[in-house]
mmCIF file of C-alpha atoms in Angstrom:
data_model
loop_
_atom_site.group_PDB
_atom_site.id
_atom_site.type_symbol
_atom_site.label_atom_id
_atom_site.label_comp_id
_atom_site.label_asym_id
_atom_site.label_seq_id
_atom_site.Cartn_x
_atom_site.Cartn_y
_atom_site.Cartn_z
ATOM 1 C CA UNK A 1 85.473 39.634 77.394
ATOM 2 C CA UNK A 2 87.589 37.825 80.164
ATOM 3 C CA UNK A 3 88.103 39.274 83.576
ATOM 4 C CA UNK A 4 91.832 39.854 82.566
ATOM 5 C CA UNK A 5 90.849 41.982 79.517
ATOM 6 C CA UNK A 6 88.606 44.104 81.746
ATOM 7 C CA UNK A 7 91.316 44.645 84.336
ATOM 8 C CA UNK A 8 93.761 45.653 81.626
ATOM 9 C CA UNK A 9 91.423 48.234 80.201
ATOM 10 C CA UNK A 10 90.852 49.685 83.630
ATOM 11 C CA UNK A 11 94.610 49.751 84.323
ATOM 12 C CA UNK A 12 95.140 51.454 81.064
ATOM 13 C CA UNK A 13 92.469 54.193 81.739
ATOM 14 C CA UNK A 14 93.371 54.657 85.469
ATOM 15 C CA UNK A 15 96.090 57.417 84.867
ATOM 16 C CA UNK A 16 93.544 59.311 82.732
ATOM 17 C CA UNK A 17 90.942 59.034 85.684
ATOM 18 C CA UNK A 18 93.603 60.110 88.159
ATOM 19 C CA UNK A 19 94.564 63.109 85.940
ATOM 20 C CA UNK A 20 90.920 64.130 85.668
ATOM 21 C CA UNK A 21 90.448 63.858 89.367
ATOM 22 C CA UNK A 22 93.448 65.977 90.066
ATOM 23 C CA UNK A 23 92.514 68.611 87.425
ATOM 24 C CA UNK A 24 89.068 68.869 88.997
ATOM 25 C CA UNK A 25 90.725 69.796 92.262
ATOM 26 C CA UNK A 26 92.948 72.359 90.597
ATOM 27 C CA UNK A 27 89.966 73.849 88.806
ATOM 28 C CA UNK A 28 88.099 74.519 92.184
ATOM 29 C CA UNK A 29 91.219 76.272 93.454
ATOM 30 C CA UNK A 30 91.569 78.768 90.535
ATOM 31 C CA UNK A 31 88.150 80.233 91.159
ATOM 32 C CA UNK A 32 88.609 83.666 92.679
ATOM 33 C CA UNK A 33 87.739 83.450 96.450
ATOM 34 C CA UNK A 34 85.353 86.410 96.452
ATOM 35 C CA UNK A 35 84.281 86.084 100.126
ATOM 36 C CA UNK A 36 87.830 85.791 101.277
ATOM 37 C CA UNK A 37 88.964 88.678 99.145
ATOM 38 C CA UNK A 38 86.204 90.864 100.602
ATOM 39 C CA UNK A 39 87.356 90.004 104.082
ATOM 40 C CA UNK A 40 90.935 90.865 103.244
ATOM 41 C CA UNK A 41 89.954 94.155 101.711
ATOM 42 C CA UNK A 42 87.926 95.051 104.863
ATOM 43 C CA UNK A 43 90.876 94.371 107.157
ATOM 44 C CA UNK A 44 93.220 96.473 105.016
ATOM 45 C CA UNK A 45 90.722 99.368 104.457
ATOM 46 C CA UNK A 46 89.951 99.503 108.219
ATOM 47 C CA UNK A 47 93.720 99.873 108.841
ATOM 48 C CA UNK A 48 94.402 102.356 106.127
ATOM 49 C CA UNK A 49 91.391 104.588 106.962
ATOM 50 C CA UNK A 50 91.697 103.904 110.641
ATOM 51 C CA UNK A 51 88.039 102.903 110.994
ATOM 52 C CA UNK A 52 88.427 100.567 113.888
ATOM 53 C CA UNK A 53 90.717 100.229 116.950
ATOM 54 C CA UNK A 54 92.524 97.536 114.733
ATOM 55 C CA UNK A 55 95.039 100.099 113.668
ATOM 56 C CA UNK A 56 95.928 100.931 117.269
ATOM 57 C CA UNK A 57 96.965 97.400 118.260
ATOM 58 C CA UNK A 58 99.809 97.034 115.742
ATOM 59 C CA UNK A 59 101.296 100.411 116.833
ATOM 60 C CA UNK A 60 101.308 99.260 120.520
ATOM 61 C CA UNK A 61 103.034 96.145 119.516
ATOM 62 C CA UNK A 62 105.698 98.078 117.566
ATOM 63 C CA UNK A 63 106.237 100.261 120.611
ATOM 64 C CA UNK A 64 106.755 97.137 122.843
ATOM 65 C CA UNK A 65 109.183 95.777 120.268
ATOM 66 C CA UNK A 66 111.143 98.962 120.142
ATOM 67 C CA UNK A 67 111.662 98.719 123.994
ATOM 68 C CA UNK B 1 88.617 47.420 89.489
ATOM 69 C CA UNK B 2 87.841 48.176 93.300
ATOM 70 C CA UNK B 3 91.498 48.865 94.212
ATOM 71 C CA UNK B 4 91.659 51.549 91.460
ATOM 72 C CA UNK B 5 88.530 53.312 92.604
ATOM 73 C CA UNK B 6 89.593 53.026 96.208
ATOM 74 C CA UNK B 7 92.891 54.597 95.292
ATOM 75 C CA UNK B 8 91.148 57.498 93.471
ATOM 76 C CA UNK B 9 88.792 57.997 96.485
ATOM 77 C CA UNK B 10 91.637 58.109 98.969
ATOM 78 C CA UNK B 11 93.368 60.643 96.669
ATOM 79 C CA UNK B 12 90.289 62.839 96.561
ATOM 80 C CA UNK B 13 89.653 62.712 100.349
ATOM 81 C CA UNK B 14 93.388 63.599 100.878
ATOM 82 C CA UNK B 15 93.153 66.482 98.647
ATOM 83 C CA UNK B 16 89.799 68.049 99.839
ATOM 84 C CA UNK B 17 91.269 69.700 102.969
ATOM 85 C CA UNK B 18 93.990 71.444 100.905
ATOM 86 C CA UNK B 19 91.237 72.902 98.646
ATOM 87 C CA UNK B 20 89.150 73.879 101.564
ATOM 88 C CA UNK B 21 92.025 75.852 103.223
ATOM 89 C CA UNK B 22 93.000 77.487 100.079
ATOM 90 C CA UNK B 23 89.389 78.953 99.987
ATOM 91 C CA UNK B 24 89.309 80.151 103.622
ATOM 92 C CA UNK B 25 91.508 83.259 103.667
ATOM 93 C CA UNK B 26 93.707 85.360 101.484
ATOM 94 C CA UNK B 27 97.358 85.840 102.465
ATOM 95 C CA UNK B 28 97.770 89.638 103.263
ATOM 96 C CA UNK B 29 100.627 89.536 105.795
ATOM 97 C CA UNK B 30 103.671 89.839 103.500
ATOM 98 C CA UNK B 31 106.332 92.479 103.914
ATOM 99 C CA UNK B 32 105.351 94.048 100.611
ATOM 100 C CA UNK B 33 101.716 94.354 101.500
ATOM 101 C CA UNK B 34 102.376 95.675 105.026
ATOM 102 C CA UNK B 35 104.786 98.337 103.744
ATOM 103 C CA UNK B 36 102.134 99.469 101.242
ATOM 104 C CA UNK B 37 99.529 99.458 103.894
ATOM 105 C CA UNK B 38 101.733 101.722 106.240
ATOM 106 C CA UNK B 39 102.570 104.288 103.523
ATOM 107 C CA UNK B 40 98.822 104.530 102.604
ATOM 108 C CA UNK B 41 97.773 104.836 106.262
ATOM 109 C CA UNK B 42 100.341 107.592 106.693
ATOM 110 C CA UNK B 43 99.124 109.412 103.562
ATOM 111 C CA UNK B 44 95.493 109.240 104.634
ATOM 112 C CA UNK B 45 95.776 111.976 107.142
ATOM 113 C CA UNK B 46 96.839 114.316 104.307
ATOM 114 C CA UNK B 47 94.182 113.149 101.994
ATOM 115 C CA UNK B 48 91.216 113.069 104.488
ATOM 116 C CA UNK B 49 90.454 116.808 104.310
ATOM 117 C CA UNK B 50 90.304 116.537 100.492
ATOM 118 C CA UNK B 51 87.829 113.752 100.576
ATOM 119 C CA UNK B 52 85.777 115.861 102.980
ATOM 120 C CA UNK B 53 85.845 118.829 100.816
ATOM 121 C CA UNK B 54 84.933 116.934 97.633
ATOM 122 C CA UNK B 55 88.152 117.725 95.929
ATOM 123 C CA UNK B 56 89.109 114.044 95.887
ATOM 124 C CA UNK B 57 86.699 111.185 95.260
ATOM 125 C CA UNK B 58 86.539 107.436 95.613
ATOM 126 C CA UNK B 59 86.651 106.258 91.907
ATOM 127 C CA UNK B 60 84.759 103.093 90.844
ATOM 128 C CA UNK B 61 87.926 101.418 89.633
ATOM 129 C CA UNK B 62 89.591 101.001 92.957
ATOM 130 C CA UNK B 63 91.595 104.246 92.717
ATOM 131 C CA UNK B 64 91.022 107.877 93.770
ATOM 132 C CA UNK B 65 90.623 110.880 91.496
ATOM 133 C CA UNK B 66 90.803 114.619 91.658
ATOM 134 C CA UNK B 67 87.092 115.390 90.900
ATOM 135 C CA UNK B 68 87.029 119.057 91.880
ATOM 136 C CA UNK B 69 90.314 120.913 91.691
ATOM 137 C CA UNK B 70 88.675 124.204 92.431
ATOM 138 C CA UNK B 71 88.017 122.963 96.006
ATOM 139 C CA UNK B 72 91.771 123.147 96.589
ATOM 140 C CA UNK B 73 93.492 126.434 96.943
ATOM 141 C CA UNK B 74 95.637 126.970 93.983
ATOM 142 C CA UNK B 75 98.994 126.850 96.052
ATOM 143 C CA UNK B 76 98.110 123.372 97.319
ATOM 144 C CA UNK B 77 96.789 121.977 94.076
ATOM 145 C CA UNK B 78 99.966 120.487 92.809
ATOM 146 C CA UNK B 79 100.713 118.834 96.174
ATOM 147 C CA UNK B 80 97.235 117.194 96.235
ATOM 148 C CA UNK B 81 97.670 115.969 92.516
ATOM 149 C CA UNK B 82 100.905 114.384 93.770
ATOM 150 C CA UNK B 83 99.212 112.707 96.748
ATOM 151 C CA UNK B 84 96.447 111.323 94.395
ATOM 152 C CA UNK B 85 99.014 109.868 92.064
ATOM 153 C CA UNK B 86 101.113 108.427 94.927
ATOM 154 C CA UNK B 87 98.082 106.770 96.531
ATOM 155 C CA UNK B 88 96.951 105.275 93.142
ATOM 156 C CA UNK B 89 100.336 103.921 92.541
ATOM 157 C CA UNK B 90 100.444 102.330 96.043
ATOM 158 C CA UNK B 91 96.847 100.918 95.366
ATOM 159 C CA UNK B 92 97.885 99.337 92.139
ATOM 160 C CA UNK B 93 100.893 97.825 94.023
ATOM 161 C CA UNK B 94 98.617 96.548 96.688
ATOM 162 C CA UNK B 95 96.304 94.759 94.414
ATOM 163 C CA UNK B 96 99.128 93.257 92.427
ATOM 164 C CA UNK B 97 100.852 92.089 95.592
ATOM 165 C CA UNK B 98 97.848 90.545 97.083
ATOM 166 C CA UNK B 99 97.156 88.522 93.861
ATOM 167 C CA UNK B 100 100.850 87.506 93.765
ATOM 168 C CA UNK B 101 101.117 86.581 97.412
ATOM 169 C CA UNK B 102 98.238 84.074 96.842
ATOM 170 C CA UNK B 103 99.954 82.570 93.816
ATOM 171 C CA UNK B 104 97.504 83.915 91.380
ATOM 172 C CA UNK B 105 98.876 87.105 89.638
ATOM 173 C CA UNK B 106 95.795 86.813 87.204
ATOM 174 C CA UNK B 107 93.456 87.762 90.161
ATOM 175 C CA UNK B 108 94.861 91.282 90.285
ATOM 176 C CA UNK B 109 91.801 92.723 88.420
ATOM 177 C CA UNK B 110 89.368 90.833 90.682
ATOM 178 C CA UNK B 111 91.133 91.978 93.701
ATOM 179 C CA UNK B 112 90.937 95.523 92.478
ATOM 180 C CA UNK B 113 87.202 95.199 91.805
ATOM 181 C CA UNK B 114 86.588 93.804 95.302
ATOM 182 C CA UNK B 115 88.454 96.690 96.804
ATOM 183 C CA UNK B 116 86.655 99.134 94.740
ATOM 184 C CA UNK B 117 83.400 97.988 96.103
ATOM 185 C CA UNK B 118 84.617 97.995 99.671
ATOM 186 C CA UNK B 119 86.240 101.458 99.479
ATOM 187 C CA UNK B 120 83.007 102.855 98.182
ATOM 188 C CA UNK B 121 80.972 101.095 100.886
ATOM 189 C CA UNK B 122 83.324 102.242 103.813
ATOM 190 C CA UNK B 123 83.635 105.881 102.393
ATOM 191 C CA UNK B 124 82.430 108.342 105.085
ATOM 192 C CA UNK B 125 79.330 110.458 104.803
ATOM 193 C CA UNK B 126 80.026 113.597 102.865
ATOM 194 C CA UNK B 127 82.666 111.994 100.657
ATOM 195 C CA UNK B 128 82.119 111.668 96.908
ATOM 196 C CA UNK B 129 81.888 108.190 95.421
ATOM 197 C CA UNK B 130 81.797 107.262 91.752
ATOM 198 C CA UNK B 131 78.783 105.017 90.792
ATOM 199 C CA UNK B 132 78.619 102.332 88.193
ATOM 200 C CA UNK B 133 77.763 104.762 85.358
ATOM 201 C CA UNK B 134 80.693 107.095 86.227
ATOM 202 C CA UNK B 135 78.756 109.841 88.087
ATOM 203 C CA UNK B 136 80.038 111.380 91.342
ATOM 204 C CA UNK B 137 77.526 110.820 94.114
ATOM 205 C CA UNK B 138 77.875 112.327 97.627
ATOM 206 C CA UNK B 139 77.331 109.812 100.329
#
């Protein structure tokens, strides 16, 4: 096998390699981000159930905006 | 051969931060999510006494349920049933919107499961929470 043959082979397969690489990235991204979801849930629940002072801050901000 | 590998490596290095940020936080600051949050917060003051009396419980599927209608005076029963239905409809909307806002509508069920766990964990002492086998347990 000459160097030219080798090169052509690699060039032929490089789009496939690139596609594989990209799909690997996309695969990582479609996993459900459990820890982030838990954090988001905590923030929303604290506001809805008014468990922390967090609920008070937006109310003050709205008040200022109204003025 | 080397240039091809180098190109792929550069591509991977460039893409890594995008993947990393996508994993960091969920988007919850959309108008739809805020609106649902506000109506749920306003409704909570009406629901709170019924959680405390045990009439309404925190269900295992991320919703709430009327678990003991007899704990509510007959005259109020219909109103409380309405509150529970409205809350569950808002919660379903909330889970759907969070999944959608993050570009993955198919995450809705997982968002719901995550919330179910956190609602149960954060429920106050004395409230009823449904366990994994469906029984109501007082916290």
